Short mmCIF file of C-alpha atoms and ligand atoms in Angstrom, two decimals:
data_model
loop_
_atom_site.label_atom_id
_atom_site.label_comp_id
_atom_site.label_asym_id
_atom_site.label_seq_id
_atom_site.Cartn_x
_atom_site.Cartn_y
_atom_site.Cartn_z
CA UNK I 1 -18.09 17.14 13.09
CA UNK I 2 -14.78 18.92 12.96
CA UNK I 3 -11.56 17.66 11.50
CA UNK I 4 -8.87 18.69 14.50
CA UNK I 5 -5.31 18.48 12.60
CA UNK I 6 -2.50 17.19 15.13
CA UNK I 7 1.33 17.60 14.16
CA UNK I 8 2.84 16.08 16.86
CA UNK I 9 2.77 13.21 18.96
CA UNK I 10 1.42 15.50 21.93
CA UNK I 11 -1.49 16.49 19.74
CA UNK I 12 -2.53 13.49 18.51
CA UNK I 13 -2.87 11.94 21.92
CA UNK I 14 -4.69 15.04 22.86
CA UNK I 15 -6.95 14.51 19.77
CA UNK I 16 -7.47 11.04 20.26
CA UNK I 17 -8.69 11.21 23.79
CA UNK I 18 -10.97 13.94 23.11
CA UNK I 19 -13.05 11.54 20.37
CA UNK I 20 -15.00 10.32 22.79
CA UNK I 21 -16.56 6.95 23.85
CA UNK I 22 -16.74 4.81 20.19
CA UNK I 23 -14.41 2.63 17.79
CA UNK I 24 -11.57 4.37 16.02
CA UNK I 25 -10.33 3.21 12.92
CA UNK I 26 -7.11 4.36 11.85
CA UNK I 27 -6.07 4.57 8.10
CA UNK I 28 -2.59 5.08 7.81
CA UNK I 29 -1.33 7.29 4.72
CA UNK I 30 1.60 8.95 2.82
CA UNK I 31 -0.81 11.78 1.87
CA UNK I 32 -1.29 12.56 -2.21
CA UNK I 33 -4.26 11.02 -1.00
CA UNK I 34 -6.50 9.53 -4.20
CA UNK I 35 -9.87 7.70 -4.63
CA UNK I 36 -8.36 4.49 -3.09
CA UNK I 37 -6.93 6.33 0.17
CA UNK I 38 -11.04 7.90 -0.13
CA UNK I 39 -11.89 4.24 -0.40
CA UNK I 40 -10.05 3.03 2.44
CA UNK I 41 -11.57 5.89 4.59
CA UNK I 42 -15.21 4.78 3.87
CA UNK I 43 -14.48 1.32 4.73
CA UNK I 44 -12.86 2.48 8.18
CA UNK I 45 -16.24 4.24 9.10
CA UNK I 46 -17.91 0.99 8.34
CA UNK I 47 -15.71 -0.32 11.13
CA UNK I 48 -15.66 2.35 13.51
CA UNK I 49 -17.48 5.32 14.77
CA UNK I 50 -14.55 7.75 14.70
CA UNK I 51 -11.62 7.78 11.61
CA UNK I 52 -8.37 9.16 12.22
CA UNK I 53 -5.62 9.52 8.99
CA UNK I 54 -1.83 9.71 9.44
CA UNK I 55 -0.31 11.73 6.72
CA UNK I 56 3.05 10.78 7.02
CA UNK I 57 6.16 10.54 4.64
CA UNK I 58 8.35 7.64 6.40
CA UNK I 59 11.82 8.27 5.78
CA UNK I 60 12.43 4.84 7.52
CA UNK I 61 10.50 2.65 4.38
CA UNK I 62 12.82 4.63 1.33
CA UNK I 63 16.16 3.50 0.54
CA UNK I 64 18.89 5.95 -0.48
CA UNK I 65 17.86 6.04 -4.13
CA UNK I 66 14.45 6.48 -3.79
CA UNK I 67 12.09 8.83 -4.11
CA UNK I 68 11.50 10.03 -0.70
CA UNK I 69 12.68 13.72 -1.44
CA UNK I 70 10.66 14.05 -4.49
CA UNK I 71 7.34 12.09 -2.80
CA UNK I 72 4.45 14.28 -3.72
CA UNK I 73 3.64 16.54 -1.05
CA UNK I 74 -0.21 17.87 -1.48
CA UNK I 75 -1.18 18.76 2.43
CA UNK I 76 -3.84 21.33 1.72
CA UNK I 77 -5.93 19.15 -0.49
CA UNK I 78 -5.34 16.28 1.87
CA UNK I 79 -7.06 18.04 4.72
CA UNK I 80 -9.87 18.77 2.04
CA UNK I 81 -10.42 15.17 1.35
CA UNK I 82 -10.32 14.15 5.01
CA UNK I 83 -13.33 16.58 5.54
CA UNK I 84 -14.86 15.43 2.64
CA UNK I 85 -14.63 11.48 4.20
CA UNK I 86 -15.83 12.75 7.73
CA UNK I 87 -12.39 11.83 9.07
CA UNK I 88 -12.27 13.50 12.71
CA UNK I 89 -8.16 13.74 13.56
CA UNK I 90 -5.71 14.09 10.97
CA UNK I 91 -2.07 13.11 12.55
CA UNK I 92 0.89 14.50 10.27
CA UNK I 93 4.00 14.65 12.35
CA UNK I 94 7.44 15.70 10.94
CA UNK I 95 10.31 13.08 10.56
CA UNK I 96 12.12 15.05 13.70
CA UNK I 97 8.81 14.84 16.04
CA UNK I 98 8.29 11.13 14.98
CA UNK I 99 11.57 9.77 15.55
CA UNK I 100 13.14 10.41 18.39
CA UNK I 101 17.14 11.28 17.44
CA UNK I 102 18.66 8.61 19.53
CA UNK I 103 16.29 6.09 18.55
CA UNK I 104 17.43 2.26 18.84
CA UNK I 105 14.96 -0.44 18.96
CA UNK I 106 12.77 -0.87 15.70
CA UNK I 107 10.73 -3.65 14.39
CA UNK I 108 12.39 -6.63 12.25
CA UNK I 109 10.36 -7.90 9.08
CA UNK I 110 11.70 -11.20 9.24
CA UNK I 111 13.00 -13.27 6.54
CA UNK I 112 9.28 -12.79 4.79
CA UNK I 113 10.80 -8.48 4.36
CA UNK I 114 13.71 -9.51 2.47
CA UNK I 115 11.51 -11.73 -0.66
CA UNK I 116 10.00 -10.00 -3.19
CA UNK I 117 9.33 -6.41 -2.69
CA UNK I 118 11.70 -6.69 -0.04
CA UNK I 119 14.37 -7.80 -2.13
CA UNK I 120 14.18 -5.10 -4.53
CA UNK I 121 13.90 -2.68 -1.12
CA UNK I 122 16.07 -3.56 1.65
CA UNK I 123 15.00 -2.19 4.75
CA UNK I 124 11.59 -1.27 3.67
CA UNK I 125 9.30 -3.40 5.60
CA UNK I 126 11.54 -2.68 8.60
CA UNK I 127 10.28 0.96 8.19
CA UNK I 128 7.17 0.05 7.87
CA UNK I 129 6.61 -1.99 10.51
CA UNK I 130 8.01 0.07 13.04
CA UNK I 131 6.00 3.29 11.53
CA UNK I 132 2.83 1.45 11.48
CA UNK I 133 3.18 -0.18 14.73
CA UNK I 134 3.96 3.61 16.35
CA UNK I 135 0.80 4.92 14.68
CA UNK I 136 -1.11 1.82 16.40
CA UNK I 137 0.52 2.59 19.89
CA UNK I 138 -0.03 6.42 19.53
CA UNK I 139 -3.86 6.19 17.79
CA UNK I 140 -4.51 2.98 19.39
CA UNK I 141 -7.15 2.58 17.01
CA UNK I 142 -9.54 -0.79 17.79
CA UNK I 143 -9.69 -1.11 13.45
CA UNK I 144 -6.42 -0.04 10.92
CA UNK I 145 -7.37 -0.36 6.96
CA UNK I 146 -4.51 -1.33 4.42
CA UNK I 147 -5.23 -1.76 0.73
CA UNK I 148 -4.67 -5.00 -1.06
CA UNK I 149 -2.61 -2.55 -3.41
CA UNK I 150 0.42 -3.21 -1.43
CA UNK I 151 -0.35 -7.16 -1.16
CA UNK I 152 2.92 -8.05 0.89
CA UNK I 153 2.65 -4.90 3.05
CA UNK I 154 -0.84 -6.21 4.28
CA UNK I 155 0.07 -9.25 5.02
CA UNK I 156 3.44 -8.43 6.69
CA UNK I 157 1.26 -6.02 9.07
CA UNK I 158 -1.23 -9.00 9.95
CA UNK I 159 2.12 -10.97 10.83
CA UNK I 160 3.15 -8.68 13.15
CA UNK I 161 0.20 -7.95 15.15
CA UNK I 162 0.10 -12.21 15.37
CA UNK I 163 3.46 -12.23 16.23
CA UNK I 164 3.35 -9.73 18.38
CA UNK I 165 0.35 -9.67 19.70
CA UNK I 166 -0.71 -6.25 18.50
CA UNK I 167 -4.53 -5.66 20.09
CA UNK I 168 -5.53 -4.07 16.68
CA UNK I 169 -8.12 -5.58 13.66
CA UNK I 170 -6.83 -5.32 10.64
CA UNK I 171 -9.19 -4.94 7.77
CA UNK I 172 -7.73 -5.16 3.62
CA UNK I 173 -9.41 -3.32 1.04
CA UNK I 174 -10.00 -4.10 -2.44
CA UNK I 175 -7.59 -1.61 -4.91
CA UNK I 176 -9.30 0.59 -6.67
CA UNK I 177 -8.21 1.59 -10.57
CA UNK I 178 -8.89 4.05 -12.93
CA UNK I 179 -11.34 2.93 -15.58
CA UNK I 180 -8.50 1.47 -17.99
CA UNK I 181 -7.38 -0.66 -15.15
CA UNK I 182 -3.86 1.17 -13.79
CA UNK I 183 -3.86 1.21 -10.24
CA UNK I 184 -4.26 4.26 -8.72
CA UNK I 185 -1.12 5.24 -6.70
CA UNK I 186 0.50 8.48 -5.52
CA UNK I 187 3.31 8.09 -7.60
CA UNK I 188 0.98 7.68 -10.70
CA UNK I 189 1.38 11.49 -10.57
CA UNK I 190 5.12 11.48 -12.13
CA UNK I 191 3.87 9.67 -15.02
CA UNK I 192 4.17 11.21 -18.52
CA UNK I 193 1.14 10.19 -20.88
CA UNK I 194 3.53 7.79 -23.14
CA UNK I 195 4.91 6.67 -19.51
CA UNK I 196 1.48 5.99 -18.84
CA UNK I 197 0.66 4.10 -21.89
CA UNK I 198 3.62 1.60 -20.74
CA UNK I 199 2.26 1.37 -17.24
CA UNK I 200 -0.96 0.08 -18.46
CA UNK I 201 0.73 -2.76 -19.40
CA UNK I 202 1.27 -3.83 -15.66
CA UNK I 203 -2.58 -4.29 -14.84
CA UNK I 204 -3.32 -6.13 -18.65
CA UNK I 205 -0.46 -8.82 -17.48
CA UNK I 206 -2.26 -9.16 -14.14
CA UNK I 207 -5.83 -9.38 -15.86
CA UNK I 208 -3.91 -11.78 -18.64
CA UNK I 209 -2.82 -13.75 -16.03
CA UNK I 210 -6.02 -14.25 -14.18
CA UNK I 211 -7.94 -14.96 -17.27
CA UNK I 212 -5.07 -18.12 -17.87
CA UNK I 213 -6.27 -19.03 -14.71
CA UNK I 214 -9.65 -19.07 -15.55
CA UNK I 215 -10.94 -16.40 -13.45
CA UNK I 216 -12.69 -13.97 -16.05
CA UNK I 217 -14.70 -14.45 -19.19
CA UNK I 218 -13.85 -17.90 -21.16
CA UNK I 219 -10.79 -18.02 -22.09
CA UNK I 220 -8.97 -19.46 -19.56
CA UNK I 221 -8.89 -22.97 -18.71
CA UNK I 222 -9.74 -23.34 -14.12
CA UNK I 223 -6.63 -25.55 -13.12
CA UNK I 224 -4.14 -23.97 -15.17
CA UNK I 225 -0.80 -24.64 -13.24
CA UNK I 226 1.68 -21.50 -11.89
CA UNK I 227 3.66 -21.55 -14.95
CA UNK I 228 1.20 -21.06 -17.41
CA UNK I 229 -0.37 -18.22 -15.54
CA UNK I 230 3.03 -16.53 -15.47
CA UNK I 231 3.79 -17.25 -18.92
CA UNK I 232 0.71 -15.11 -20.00
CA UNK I 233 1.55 -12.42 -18.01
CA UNK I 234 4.94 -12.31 -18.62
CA UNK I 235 3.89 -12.37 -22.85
CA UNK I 236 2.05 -8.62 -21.88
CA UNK I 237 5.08 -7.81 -19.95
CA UNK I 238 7.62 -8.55 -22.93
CA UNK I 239 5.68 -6.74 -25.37
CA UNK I 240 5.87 -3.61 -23.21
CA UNK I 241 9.49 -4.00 -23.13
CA UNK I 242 9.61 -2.74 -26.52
CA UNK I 243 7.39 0.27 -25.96
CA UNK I 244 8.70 3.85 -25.62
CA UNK I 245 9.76 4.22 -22.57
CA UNK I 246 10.36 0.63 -21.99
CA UNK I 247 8.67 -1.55 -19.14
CA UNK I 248 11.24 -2.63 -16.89
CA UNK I 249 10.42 -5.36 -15.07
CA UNK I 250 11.61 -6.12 -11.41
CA UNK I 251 9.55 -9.24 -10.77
CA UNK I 252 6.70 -11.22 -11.44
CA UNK I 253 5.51 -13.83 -9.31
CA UNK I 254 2.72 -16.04 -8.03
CA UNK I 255 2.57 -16.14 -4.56
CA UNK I 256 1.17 -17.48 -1.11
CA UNK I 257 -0.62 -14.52 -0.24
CA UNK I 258 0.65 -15.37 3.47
CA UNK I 259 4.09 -15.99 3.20
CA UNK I 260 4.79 -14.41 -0.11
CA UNK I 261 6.74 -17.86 -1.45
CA UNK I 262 6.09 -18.67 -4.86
CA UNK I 263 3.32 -21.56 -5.10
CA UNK I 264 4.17 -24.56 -6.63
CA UNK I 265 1.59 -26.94 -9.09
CA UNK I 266 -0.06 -28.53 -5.90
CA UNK I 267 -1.15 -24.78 -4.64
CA UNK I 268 -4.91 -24.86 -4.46
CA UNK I 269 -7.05 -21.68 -3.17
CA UNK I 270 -5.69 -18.09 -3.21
CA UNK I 271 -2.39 -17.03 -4.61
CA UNK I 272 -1.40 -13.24 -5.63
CA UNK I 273 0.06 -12.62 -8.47
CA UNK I 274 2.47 -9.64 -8.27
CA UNK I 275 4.36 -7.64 -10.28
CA UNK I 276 6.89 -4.08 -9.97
CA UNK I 277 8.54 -2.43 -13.03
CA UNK I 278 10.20 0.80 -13.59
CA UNK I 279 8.53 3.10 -16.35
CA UNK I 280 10.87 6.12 -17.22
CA UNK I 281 11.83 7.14 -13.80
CA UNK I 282 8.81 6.06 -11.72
CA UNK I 283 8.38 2.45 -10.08
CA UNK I 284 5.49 0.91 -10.03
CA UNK I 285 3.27 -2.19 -8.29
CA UNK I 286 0.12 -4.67 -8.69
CA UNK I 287 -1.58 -7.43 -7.89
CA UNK I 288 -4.41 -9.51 -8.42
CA UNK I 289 -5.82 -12.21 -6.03
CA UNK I 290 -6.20 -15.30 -8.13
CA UNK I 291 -7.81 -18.33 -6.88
CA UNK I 292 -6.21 -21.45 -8.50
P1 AMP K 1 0.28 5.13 0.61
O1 AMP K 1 -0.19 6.53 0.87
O2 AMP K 1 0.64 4.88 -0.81
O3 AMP K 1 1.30 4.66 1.61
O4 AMP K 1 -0.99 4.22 0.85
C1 AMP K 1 -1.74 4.29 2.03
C2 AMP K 1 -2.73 3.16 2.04
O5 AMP K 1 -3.57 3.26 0.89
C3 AMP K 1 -2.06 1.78 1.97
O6 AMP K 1 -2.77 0.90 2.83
C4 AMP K 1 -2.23 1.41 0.53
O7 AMP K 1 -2.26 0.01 0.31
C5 AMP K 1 -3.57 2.04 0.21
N1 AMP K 1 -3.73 2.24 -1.23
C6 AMP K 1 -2.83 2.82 -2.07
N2 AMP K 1 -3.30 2.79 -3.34
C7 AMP K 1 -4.50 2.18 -3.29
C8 AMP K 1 -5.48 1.83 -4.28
N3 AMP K 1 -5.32 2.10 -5.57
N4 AMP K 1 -6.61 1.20 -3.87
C9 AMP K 1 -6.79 0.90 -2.56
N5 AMP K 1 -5.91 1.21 -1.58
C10 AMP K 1 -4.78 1.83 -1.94
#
């Protein structure tokens, strides 16, 4: 079937309305798209008989010294990997058709968007909140798929439609990684192959981590507390430190994977461990679902 393309909020109705009778699933995107967005995609159709994709840079989510102006841009082979996935409307508005320029009311994070990621980006979850929850109101899609790759993201998007009684499933997705284990991201794309090298250090803490905890092959030791599991993910982290470029860490933590508050010893059942670094002049996340 054929992939209509809709650049503004006119079109995308119009798009959406001609799908048809059937589920749509929506799987919201910054485009650069990768094997996990292609991941995400499959799982949607699993969910729903029609897929739409938003290809959409939010200037709302960046802060002033990000990377929004340099955010890889790849439309053409975008649209090519839509088709590919069977995805029937593609939605990529500009900033200027999106927002409208006296624009007032957004949607509030909470306390749980300033911890963690948040802290490091102020404002962030704001912006995506009040992105995501336009996409649901314009697409409204029955099914929206988030990757587990941004943890806190996912989980502050299954807040809000609680807490606001959004009338939308949402469905997480495993992340997907290259064969050596670094997450695959947009943003991997700025990495040099000695940044690279250093990045790989950010899934071996992770998997360092969840061994400590027991969770793969023998090492570890089931009903190892917090602490421990940070301390052996935070030895992999040091280490990188001294690489060339350095690792430089922004956090590390062991979360709720609810709440995002670090567990204590008495946590039983899932936690996430988390981490974000800067290598050379790209920032980078992870995470791992543990269960403790
Ligand atoms: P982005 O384009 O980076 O905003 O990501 C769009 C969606 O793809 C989000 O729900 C991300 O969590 C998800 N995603 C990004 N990277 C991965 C990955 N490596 N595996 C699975 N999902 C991912």
């Amino acid at each position: 079937m054929d992939l209509t393309v809709a650049t503004d909020r006119a079109a995308l109705v119009k798009a959406r309305d001609a799908l048809g009778p059937g589920r749509i699933a929506l799987v919201p995107t910054m485009g650069a798209l990768h094997e996990g967005h292609r991941s995400l995609m499959r799982l949607a159709r699993e969910h729903a008989d029609h897929v739409v994709v938003s290809v959409f840079v939010n200037p709302l989510q960046f802060g002033p010294d990000e990377d929004f102006g340099r955010y890889p841009r790849t439309f053409d082979a975008d649209l090519r990997v839509c088709e590919e996935e069977g995805v029937r409307v593609v939605f990529a508005p500009s900033a200027e058709d999106m927002y409208l320029p006296d624009r007032q009311v957004a949607v509030s994070a909470g306390a749980m968007g300033g911890v963690v990621e948040g802290a490091f980006r102020p404002g962030h979850f704001d912006g995506v909140l009040t992105v995501v929850l336009k996409l649901f109101n314009l697409v409204q899609p029955h099914v929206a798929v988030f990757g587990q790759k941004d943890a806190q993201q996912l989980a502050l998007i299954r807040r809000m439609v609680a807490d606001l009684d959004v009338p939308v499933s949402i469905v997480g997705a495993p992340t997907v990684r290259e064969p050596d284990g670094l997450a695959l991201s947009s943003r991997n794309r700025y990495l040099s192959e000695a940044d690279r090298r250093t990045a790989l250090a950010l899934s071996r803490a992770l998997r360092a981590g969840a061994a400590r905890a027991g969770m793969t092959g023998t090492a570890g030791t089931a009903g190892a507390r917090p602490a421990e599991i940070l301390d052996a993910a935070r030895a992999v982290l040091e280490e990188a430190a001294r690489f060339d470029p350095p690792l430089l860490l922004d956090y590390l933590i062991l979360a709720d994977p609810a709440t995002f508050a670090p567990v204590g010893d008495g946590h039983r059942g899932e936690a996430i461990l988390a981490v974000a670094a800067k290598v050379g002049a790209t920032r980078l996340i992870d995470n791992m679902v543990l269960t403790l």
